[in-house]
Coordinates of N, CA and C in Angstrom, one line a residue:
X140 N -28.9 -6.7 2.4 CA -28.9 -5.2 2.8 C -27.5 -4.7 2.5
X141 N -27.2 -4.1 1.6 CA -26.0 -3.4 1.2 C -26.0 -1.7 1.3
X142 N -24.8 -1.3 1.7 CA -24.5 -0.2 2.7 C -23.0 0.1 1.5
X143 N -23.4 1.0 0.8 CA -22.0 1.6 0.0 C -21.1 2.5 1.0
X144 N -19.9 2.7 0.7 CA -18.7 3.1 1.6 C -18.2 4.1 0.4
X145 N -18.2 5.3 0.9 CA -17.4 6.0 -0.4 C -15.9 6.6 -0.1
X146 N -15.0 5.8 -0.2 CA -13.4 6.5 0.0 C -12.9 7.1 -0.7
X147 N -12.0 8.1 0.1 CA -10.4 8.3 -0.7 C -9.4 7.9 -0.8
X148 N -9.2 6.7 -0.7 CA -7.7 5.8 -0.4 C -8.6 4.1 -0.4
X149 N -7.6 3.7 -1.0 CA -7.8 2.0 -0.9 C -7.9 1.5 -0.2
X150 N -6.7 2.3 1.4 CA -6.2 1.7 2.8 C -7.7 1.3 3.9
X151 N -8.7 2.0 3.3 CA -10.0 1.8 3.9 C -10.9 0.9 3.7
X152 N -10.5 0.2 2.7 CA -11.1 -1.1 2.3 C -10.9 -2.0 3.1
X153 N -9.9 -2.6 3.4 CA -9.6 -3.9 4.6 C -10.0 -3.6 5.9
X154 N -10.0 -2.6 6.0 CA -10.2 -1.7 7.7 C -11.9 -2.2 7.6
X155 N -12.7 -1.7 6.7 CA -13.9 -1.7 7.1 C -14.4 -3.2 6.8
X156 N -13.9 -3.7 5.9 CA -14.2 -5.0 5.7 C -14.4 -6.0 7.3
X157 N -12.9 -5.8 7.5 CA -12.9 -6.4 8.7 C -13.8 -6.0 10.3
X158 N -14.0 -4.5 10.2 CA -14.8 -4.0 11.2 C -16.1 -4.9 10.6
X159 N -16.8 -5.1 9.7 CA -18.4 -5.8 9.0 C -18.3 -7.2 9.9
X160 N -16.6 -7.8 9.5 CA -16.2 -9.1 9.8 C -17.1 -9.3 10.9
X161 N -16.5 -8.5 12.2 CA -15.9 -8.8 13.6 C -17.3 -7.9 14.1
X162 N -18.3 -7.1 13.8 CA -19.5 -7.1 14.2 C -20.4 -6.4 13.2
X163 N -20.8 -6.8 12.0 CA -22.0 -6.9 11.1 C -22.2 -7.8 10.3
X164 N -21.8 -8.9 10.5 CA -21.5 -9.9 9.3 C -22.6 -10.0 8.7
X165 N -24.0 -9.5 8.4 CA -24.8 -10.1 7.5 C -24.8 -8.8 6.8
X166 N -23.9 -7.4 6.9 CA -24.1 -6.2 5.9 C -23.1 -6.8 5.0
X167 N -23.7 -6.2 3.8 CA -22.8 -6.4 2.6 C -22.5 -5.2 2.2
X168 N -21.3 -5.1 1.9 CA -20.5 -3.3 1.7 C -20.2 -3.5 -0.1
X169 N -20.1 -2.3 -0.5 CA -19.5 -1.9 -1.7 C -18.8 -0.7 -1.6
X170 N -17.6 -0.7 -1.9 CA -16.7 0.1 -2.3 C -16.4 1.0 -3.2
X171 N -16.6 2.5 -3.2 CA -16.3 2.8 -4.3 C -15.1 4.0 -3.6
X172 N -14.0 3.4 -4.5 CA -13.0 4.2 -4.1 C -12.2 5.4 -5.4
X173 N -12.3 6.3 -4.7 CA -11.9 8.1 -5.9 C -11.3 8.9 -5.2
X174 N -9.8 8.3 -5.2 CA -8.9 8.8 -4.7 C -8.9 10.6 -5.2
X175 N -8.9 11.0 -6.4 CA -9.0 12.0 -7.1 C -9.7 12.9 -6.4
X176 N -11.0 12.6 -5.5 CA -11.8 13.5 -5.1 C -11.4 14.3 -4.0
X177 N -10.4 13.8 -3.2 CA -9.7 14.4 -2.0 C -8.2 15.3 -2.8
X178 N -7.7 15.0 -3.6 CA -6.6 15.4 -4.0 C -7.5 16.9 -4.9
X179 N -8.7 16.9 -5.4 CA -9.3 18.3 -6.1 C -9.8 18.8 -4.9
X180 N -10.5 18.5 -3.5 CA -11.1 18.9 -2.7 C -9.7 20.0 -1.8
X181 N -8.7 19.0 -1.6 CA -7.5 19.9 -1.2 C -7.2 21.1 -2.1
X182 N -7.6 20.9 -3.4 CA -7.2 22.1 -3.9 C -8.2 23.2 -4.3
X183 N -9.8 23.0 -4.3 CA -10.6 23.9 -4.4 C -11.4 24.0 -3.7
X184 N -11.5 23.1 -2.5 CA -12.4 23.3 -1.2 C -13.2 22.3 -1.8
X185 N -14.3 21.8 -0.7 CA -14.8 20.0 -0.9 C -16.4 20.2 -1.9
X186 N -17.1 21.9 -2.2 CA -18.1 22.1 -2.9 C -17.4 21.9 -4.5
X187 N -16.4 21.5 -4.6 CA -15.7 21.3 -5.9 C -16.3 20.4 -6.7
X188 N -15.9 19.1 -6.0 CA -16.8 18.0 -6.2 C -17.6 17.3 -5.5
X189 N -18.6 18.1 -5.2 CA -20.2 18.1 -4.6 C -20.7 17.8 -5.4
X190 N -20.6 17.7 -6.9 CA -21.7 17.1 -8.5 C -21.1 15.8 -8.9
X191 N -19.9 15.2 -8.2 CA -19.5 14.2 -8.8 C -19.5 13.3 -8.0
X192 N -20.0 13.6 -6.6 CA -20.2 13.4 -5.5 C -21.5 12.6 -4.9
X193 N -22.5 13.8 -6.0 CA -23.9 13.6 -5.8 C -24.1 12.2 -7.2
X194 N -23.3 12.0 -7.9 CA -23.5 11.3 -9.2 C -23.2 9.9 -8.4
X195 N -21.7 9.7 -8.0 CA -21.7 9.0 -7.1 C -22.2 7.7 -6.3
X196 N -22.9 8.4 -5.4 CA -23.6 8.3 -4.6 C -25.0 7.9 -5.5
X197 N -25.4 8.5 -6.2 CA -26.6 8.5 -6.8 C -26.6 7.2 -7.6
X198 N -25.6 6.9 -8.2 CA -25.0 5.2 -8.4 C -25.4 4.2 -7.7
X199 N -24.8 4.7 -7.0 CA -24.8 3.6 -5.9 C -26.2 3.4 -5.1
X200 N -27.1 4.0 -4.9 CA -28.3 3.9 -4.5 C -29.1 3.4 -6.0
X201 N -28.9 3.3 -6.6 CA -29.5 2.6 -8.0 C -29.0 1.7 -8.5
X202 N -27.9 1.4 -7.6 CA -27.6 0.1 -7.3 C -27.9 -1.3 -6.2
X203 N -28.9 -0.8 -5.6 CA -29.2 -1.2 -4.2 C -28.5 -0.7 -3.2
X204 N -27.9 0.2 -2.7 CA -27.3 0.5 -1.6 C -28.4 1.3 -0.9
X205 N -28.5 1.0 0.5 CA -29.7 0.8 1.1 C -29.5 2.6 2.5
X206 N -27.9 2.5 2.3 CA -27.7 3.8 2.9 C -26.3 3.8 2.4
X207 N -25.6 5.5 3.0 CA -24.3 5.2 2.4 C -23.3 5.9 3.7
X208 N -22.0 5.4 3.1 CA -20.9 5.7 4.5 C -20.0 6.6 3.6
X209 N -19.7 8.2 4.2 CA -18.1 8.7 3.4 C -17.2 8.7 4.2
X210 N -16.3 8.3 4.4 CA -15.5 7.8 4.9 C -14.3 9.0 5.0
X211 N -14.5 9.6 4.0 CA -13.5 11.1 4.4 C -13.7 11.6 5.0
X212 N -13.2 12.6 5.8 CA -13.5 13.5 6.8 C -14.0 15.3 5.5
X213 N -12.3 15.6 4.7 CA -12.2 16.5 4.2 C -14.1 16.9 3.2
X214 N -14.5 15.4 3.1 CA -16.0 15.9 1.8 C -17.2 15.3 2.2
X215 N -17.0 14.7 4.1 CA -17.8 14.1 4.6 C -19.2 14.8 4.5
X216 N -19.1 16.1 4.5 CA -20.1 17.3 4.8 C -21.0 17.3 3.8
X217 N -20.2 17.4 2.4 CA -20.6 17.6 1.0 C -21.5 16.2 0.9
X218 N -21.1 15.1 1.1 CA -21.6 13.9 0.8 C -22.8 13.9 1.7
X219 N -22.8 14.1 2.9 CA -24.1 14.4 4.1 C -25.4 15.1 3.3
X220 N -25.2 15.7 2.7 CA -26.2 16.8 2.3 C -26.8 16.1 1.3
X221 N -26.0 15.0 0.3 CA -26.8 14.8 -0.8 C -28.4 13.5 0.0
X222 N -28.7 13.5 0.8 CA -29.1 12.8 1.6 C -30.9 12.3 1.1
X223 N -31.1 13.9 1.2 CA -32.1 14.4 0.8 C -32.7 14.4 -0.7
X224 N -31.9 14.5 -1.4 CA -31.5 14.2 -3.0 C -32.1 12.5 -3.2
X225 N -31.1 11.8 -2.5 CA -31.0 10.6 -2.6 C -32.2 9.9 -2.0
X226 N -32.8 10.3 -1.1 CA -33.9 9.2 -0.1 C -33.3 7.9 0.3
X227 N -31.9 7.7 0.5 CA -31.7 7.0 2.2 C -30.4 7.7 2.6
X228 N -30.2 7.2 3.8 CA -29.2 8.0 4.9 C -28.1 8.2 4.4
X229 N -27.0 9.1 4.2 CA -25.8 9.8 4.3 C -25.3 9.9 5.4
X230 N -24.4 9.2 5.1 CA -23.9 9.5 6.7 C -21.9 9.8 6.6
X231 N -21.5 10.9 7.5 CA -20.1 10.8 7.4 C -20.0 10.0 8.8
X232 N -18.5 9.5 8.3 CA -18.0 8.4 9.4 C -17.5 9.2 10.7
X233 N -17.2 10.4 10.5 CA -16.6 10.8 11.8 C -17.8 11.6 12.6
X234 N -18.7 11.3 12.3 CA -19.9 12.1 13.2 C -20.4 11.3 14.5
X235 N -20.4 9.9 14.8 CA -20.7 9.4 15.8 C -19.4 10.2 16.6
X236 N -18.0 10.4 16.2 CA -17.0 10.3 16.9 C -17.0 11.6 17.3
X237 N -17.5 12.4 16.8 CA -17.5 14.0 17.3 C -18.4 13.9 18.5
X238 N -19.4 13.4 18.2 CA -20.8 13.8 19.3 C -20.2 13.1 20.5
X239 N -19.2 11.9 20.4 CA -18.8 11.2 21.6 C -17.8 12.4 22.1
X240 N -16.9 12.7 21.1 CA -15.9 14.2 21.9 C -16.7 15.2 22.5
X241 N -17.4 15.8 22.3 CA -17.7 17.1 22.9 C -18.8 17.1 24.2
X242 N -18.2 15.6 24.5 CA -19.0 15.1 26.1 C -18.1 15.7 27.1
X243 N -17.0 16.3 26.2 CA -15.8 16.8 27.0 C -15.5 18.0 27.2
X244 N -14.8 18.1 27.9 CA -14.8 20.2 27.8 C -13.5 20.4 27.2
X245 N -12.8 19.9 27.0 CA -11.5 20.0 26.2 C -10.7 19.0 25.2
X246 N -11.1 19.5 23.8 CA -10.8 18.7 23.1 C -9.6 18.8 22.0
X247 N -8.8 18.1 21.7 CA -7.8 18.6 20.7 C -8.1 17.1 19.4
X248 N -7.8 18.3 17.9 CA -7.8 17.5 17.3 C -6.6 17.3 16.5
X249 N -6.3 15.6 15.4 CA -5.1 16.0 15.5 C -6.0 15.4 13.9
X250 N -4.7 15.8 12.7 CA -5.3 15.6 11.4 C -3.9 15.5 10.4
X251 N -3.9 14.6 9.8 CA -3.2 14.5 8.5 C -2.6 15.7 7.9
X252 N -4.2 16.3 7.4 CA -4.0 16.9 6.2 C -4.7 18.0 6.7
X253 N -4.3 19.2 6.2 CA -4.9 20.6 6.5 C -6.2 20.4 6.2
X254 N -6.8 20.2 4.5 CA -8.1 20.3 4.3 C -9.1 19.3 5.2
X255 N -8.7 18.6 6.3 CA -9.6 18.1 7.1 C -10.0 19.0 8.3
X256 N -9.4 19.6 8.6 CA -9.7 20.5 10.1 C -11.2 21.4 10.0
X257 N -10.7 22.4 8.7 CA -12.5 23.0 8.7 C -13.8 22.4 8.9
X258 N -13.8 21.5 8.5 CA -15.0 19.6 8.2 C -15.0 19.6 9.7
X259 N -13.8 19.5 10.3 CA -14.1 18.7 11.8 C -14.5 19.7 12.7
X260 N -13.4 20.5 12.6 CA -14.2 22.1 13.3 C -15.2 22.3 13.5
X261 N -15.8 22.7 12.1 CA -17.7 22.8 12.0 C -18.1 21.8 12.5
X262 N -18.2 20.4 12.4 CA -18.8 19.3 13.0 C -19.0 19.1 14.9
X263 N -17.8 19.6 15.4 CA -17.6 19.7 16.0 C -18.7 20.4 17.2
X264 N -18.8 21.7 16.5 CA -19.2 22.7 16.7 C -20.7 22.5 16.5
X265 N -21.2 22.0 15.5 CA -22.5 21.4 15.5 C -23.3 20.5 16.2
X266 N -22.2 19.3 16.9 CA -22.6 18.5 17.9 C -22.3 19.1 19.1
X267 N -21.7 20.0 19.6 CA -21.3 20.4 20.8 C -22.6 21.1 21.3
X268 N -23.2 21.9 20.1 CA -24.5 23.2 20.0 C -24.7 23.9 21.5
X269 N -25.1 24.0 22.4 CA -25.4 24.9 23.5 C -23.9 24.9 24.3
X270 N -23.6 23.5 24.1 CA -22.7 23.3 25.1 C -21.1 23.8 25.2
X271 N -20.9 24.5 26.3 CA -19.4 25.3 25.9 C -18.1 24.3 26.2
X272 N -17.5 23.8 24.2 CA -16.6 23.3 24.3 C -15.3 23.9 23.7
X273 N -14.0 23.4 24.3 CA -13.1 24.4 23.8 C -12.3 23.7 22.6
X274 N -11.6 23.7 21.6 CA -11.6 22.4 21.3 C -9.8 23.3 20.4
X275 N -8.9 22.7 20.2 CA -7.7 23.0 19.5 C -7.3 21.6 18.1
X276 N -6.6 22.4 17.6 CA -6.6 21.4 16.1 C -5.2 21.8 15.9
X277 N -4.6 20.3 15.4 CA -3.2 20.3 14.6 C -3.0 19.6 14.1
X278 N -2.1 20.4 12.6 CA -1.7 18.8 11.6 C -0.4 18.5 11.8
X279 N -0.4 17.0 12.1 CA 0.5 16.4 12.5 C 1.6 16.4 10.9
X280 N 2.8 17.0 11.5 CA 3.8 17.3 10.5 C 4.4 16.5 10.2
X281 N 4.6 16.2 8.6 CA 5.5 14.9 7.9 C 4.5 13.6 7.9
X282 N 3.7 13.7 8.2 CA 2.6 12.4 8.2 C 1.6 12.4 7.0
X283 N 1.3 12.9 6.5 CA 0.7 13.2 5.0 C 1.8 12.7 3.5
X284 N 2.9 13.2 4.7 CA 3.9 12.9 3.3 C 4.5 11.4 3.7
X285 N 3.9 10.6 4.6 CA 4.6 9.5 5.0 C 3.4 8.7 4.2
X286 N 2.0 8.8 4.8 CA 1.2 7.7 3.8 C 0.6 8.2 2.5
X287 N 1.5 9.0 1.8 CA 1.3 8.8 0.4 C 2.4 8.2 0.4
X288 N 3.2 8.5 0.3 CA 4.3 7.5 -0.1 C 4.0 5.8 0.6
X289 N 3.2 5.4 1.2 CA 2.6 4.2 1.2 C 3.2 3.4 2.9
X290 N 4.0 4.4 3.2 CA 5.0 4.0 5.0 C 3.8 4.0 5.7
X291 N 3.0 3.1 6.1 CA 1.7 3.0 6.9 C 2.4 3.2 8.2
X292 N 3.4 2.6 8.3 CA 3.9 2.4 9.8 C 4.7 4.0 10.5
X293 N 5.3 4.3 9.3 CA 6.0 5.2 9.8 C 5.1 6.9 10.1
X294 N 3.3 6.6 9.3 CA 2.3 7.7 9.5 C 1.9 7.3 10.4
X295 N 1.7 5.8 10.9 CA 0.7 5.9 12.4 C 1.6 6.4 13.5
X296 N 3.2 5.8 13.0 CA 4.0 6.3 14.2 C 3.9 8.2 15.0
X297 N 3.9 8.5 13.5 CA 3.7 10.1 13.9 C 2.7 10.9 13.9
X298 N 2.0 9.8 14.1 CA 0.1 10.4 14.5 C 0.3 10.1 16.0
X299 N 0.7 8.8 16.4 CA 1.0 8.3 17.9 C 1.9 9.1 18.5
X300 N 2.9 9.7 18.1 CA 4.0 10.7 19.2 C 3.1 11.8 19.4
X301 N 2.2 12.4 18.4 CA 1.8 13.4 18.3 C 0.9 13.9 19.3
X302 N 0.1 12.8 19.6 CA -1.3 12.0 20.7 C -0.5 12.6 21.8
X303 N 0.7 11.5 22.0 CA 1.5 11.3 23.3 C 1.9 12.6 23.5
X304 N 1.8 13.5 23.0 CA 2.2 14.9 23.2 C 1.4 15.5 23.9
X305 N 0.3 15.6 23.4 CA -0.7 16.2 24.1 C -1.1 15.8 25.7
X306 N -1.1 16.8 26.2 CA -1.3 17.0 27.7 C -2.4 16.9 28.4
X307 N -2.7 18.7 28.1 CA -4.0 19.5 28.4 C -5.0 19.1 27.7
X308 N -5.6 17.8 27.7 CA -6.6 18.3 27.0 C -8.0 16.6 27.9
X309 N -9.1 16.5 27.3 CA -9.8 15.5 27.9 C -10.2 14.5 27.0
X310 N -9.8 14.4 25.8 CA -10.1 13.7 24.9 C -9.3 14.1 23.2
X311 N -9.0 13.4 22.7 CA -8.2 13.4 21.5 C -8.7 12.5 20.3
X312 N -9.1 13.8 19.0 CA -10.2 12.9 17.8 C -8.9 12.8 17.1
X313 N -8.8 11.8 16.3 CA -7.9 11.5 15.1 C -8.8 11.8 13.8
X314 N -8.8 13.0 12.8 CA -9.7 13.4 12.4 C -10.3 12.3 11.2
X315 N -8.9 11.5 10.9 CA -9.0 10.9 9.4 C -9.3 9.6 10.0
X316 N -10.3 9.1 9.0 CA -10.4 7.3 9.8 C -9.2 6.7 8.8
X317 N -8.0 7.1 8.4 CA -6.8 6.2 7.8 C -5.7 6.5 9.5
X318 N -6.0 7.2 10.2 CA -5.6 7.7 11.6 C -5.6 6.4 12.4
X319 N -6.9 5.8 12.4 CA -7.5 4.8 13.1 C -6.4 3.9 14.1
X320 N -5.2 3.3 13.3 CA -4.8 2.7 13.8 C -3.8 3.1 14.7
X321 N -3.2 4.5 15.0 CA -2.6 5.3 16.2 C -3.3 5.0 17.3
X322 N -4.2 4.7 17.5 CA -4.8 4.6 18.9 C -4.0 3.7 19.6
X323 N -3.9 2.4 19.1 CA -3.6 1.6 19.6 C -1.9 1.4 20.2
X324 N -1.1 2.8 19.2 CA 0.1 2.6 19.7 C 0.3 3.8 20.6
X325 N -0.6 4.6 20.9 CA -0.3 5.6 22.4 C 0.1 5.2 23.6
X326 N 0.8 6.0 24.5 CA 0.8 6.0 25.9 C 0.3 6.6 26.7
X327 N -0.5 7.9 26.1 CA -1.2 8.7 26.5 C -2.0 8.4 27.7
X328 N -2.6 8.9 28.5 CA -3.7 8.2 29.4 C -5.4 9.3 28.7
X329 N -4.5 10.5 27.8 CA -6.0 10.8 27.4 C -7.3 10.0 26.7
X330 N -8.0 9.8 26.4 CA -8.7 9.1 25.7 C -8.6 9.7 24.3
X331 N -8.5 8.7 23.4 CA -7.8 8.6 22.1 C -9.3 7.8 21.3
X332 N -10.0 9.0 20.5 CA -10.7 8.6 19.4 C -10.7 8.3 17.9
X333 N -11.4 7.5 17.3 CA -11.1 7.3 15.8 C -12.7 6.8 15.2
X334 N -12.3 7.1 14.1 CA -14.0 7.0 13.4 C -14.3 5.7 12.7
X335 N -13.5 4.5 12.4 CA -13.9 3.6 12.1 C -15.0 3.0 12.0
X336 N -15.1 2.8 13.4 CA -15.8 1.6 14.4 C -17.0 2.4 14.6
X337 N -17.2 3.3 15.2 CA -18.5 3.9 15.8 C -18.8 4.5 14.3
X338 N -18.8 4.9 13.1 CA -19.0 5.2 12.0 C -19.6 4.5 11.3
X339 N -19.0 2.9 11.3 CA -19.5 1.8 10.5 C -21.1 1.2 10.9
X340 N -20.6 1.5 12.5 CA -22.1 1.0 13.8 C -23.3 1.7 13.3
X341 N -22.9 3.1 13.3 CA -24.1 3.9 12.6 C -24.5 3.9 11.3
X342 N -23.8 3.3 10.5 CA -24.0 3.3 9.1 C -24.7 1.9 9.1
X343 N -24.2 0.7 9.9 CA -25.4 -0.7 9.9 C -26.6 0.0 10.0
X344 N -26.8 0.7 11.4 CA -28.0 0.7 12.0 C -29.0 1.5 10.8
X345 N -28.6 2.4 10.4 CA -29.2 3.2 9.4 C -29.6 2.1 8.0
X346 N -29.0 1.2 7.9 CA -29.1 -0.1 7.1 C -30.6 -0.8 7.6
X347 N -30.4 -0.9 8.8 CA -31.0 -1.8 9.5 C -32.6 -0.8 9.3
X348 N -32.5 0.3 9.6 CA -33.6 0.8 10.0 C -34.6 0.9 8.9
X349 N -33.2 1.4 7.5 CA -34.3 1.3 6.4 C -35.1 0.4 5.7
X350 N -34.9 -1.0 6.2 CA -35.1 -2.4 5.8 C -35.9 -2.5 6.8
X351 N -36.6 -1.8 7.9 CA -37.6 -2.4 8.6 C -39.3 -1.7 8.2
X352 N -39.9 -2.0 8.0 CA -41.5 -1.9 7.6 C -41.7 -0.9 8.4
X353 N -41.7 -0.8 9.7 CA -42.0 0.3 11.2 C -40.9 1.5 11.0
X354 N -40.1 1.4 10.6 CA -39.3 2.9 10.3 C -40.1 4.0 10.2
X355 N -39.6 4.9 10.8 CA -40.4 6.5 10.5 C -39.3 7.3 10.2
X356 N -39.6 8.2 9.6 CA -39.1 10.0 9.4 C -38.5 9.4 8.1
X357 N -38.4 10.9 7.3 CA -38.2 11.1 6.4 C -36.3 10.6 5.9
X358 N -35.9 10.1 5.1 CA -34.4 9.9 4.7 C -33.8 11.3 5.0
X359 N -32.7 11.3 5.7 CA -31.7 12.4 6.1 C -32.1 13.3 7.1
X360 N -33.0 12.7 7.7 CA -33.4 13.5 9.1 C -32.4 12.7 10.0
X361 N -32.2 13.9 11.3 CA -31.4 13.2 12.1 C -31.7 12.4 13.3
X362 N -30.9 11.6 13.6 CA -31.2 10.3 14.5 C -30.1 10.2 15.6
X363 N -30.7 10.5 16.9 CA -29.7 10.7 17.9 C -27.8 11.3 17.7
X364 N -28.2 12.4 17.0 CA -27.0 13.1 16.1 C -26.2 12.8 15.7
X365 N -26.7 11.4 14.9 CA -25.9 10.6 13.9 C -26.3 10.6 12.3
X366 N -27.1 11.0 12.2 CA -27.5 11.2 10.4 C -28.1 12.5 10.3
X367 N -27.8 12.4 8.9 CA -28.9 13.7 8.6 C -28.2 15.1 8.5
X368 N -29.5 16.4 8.0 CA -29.1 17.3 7.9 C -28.0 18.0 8.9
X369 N -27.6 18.7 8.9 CA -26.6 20.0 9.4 C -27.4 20.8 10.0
X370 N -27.6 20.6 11.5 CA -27.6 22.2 12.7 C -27.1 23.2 12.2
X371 N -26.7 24.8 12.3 CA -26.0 25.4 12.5 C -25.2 25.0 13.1
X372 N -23.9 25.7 12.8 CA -22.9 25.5 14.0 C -23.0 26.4 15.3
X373 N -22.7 25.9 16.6 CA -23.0 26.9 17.6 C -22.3 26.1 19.0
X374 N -22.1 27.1 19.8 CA -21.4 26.5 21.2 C -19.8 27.4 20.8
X375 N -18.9 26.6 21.7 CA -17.8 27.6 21.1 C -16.5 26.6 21.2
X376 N -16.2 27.3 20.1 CA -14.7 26.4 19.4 C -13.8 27.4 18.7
X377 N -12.2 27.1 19.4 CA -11.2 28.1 20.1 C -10.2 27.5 19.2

């Protein structure tokens, strides 16, 4: 059973490898990493390359890939959609992690890079749907320019002050799973989320489900609001 991972950075390779390690050891992952697609998406919005996206992807399921994981936040959306296209699951990685935020009434997010915040906003706002959540967003400054230049330590450092800053709030998403590893250096007492782990869980299971004979519903329908099409967005986000 193999589960393709589609990145924008390399730095995501060992991360998920080892999440498979430490609880899915019988998925087999493939990698396809296009750094390029985040660096055009920052510059003409993520419908840019939504055809190179869909090609992609469409690889990779013609390759045996049995569902697939995007792992970006910024083209998560774009990749979700080709779902339907493709006939098995799409799944973005930060969507388990949204639906777990907006159990909350106040949420802040914190993000690398500008072109991620619209993606999480909307997502946000989609999982939240009836329910009134308030939610605030910020890009953490100098930290974009710390892990391109390749200072892993010195970007989680200032994703981690950033956390510890926040106050007011009942829960805190780290929007990028290259974020992941700030959690661990907070002091915060808020609860501090990241999309890795609960991303990869959902992308097994969607593995799992398509490999079983008794499976129902159509590829890209949604599953306890973890796969699948796009809700409108609704509820409210401030």
């Amino acid at each position: 059973m193999t589960l393709a991972l589609l990145h924008t950075s390399p730095v995501h390779v060992p991360v998920f490898d080892a999440l498979r390690d430490a609880g899915h050891p019988g998925l087999a992952l493939r990698h396809l990493v296009r750094e390029e697609l985040l660096a055009r998406a920052r510059e003409a919005g993520p419908e840019a390359v939504a055809d190179e996206i869909g090609a992609l992807l469409a690889g990779a399921v013609a390759d045996g890939a049995r569902a697939v994981l995007c792992t970006c936040s910024t083209i998560g959306a774009v990749a979700e959609a080709r779902a339907a296209a493709l006939g098995v699951p799409v799944l973005r990685v930060d969507r388990p992690m949204a639906a777990a935020a907006v159990t909350r009434r106040r949420v802040v997010v914190l993000a690398a890079v500008g072109s991620t915040l619209a993606p999480t906003l909307a997502l946000l706002a989609e999982e939240a749907g009836d329910r009134c959540v308030e939610v605030r967003a910020a890009v953490v400054d100098g930290a974009w320019t710390r892990f391109e230049a390749g200072d892993r330590e010195g970007y989680l450092d200032l994703v981690a002050g950033a956390a510890d800053a926040v106050t007011d709030a009942d829960v805190i998403v780290l929007a990028q799973a290259s974020m992941a590893g700030a959690a661990g250096r907070t002091a915060t007492r808020v609860p501090v989320l990241s999309s890795p782990r609960p991303g990869l869980a959902a992308a097994a299971a969607a593995v799992a489900r398509s490999a079983s004979p008794c499976s129902g519903g159509a590829p890209g329908t949604r599953t306890g609001g973890l796969t699948g099409r796009a809700r409108p967005p609704r509820g409210t986000v401030e």
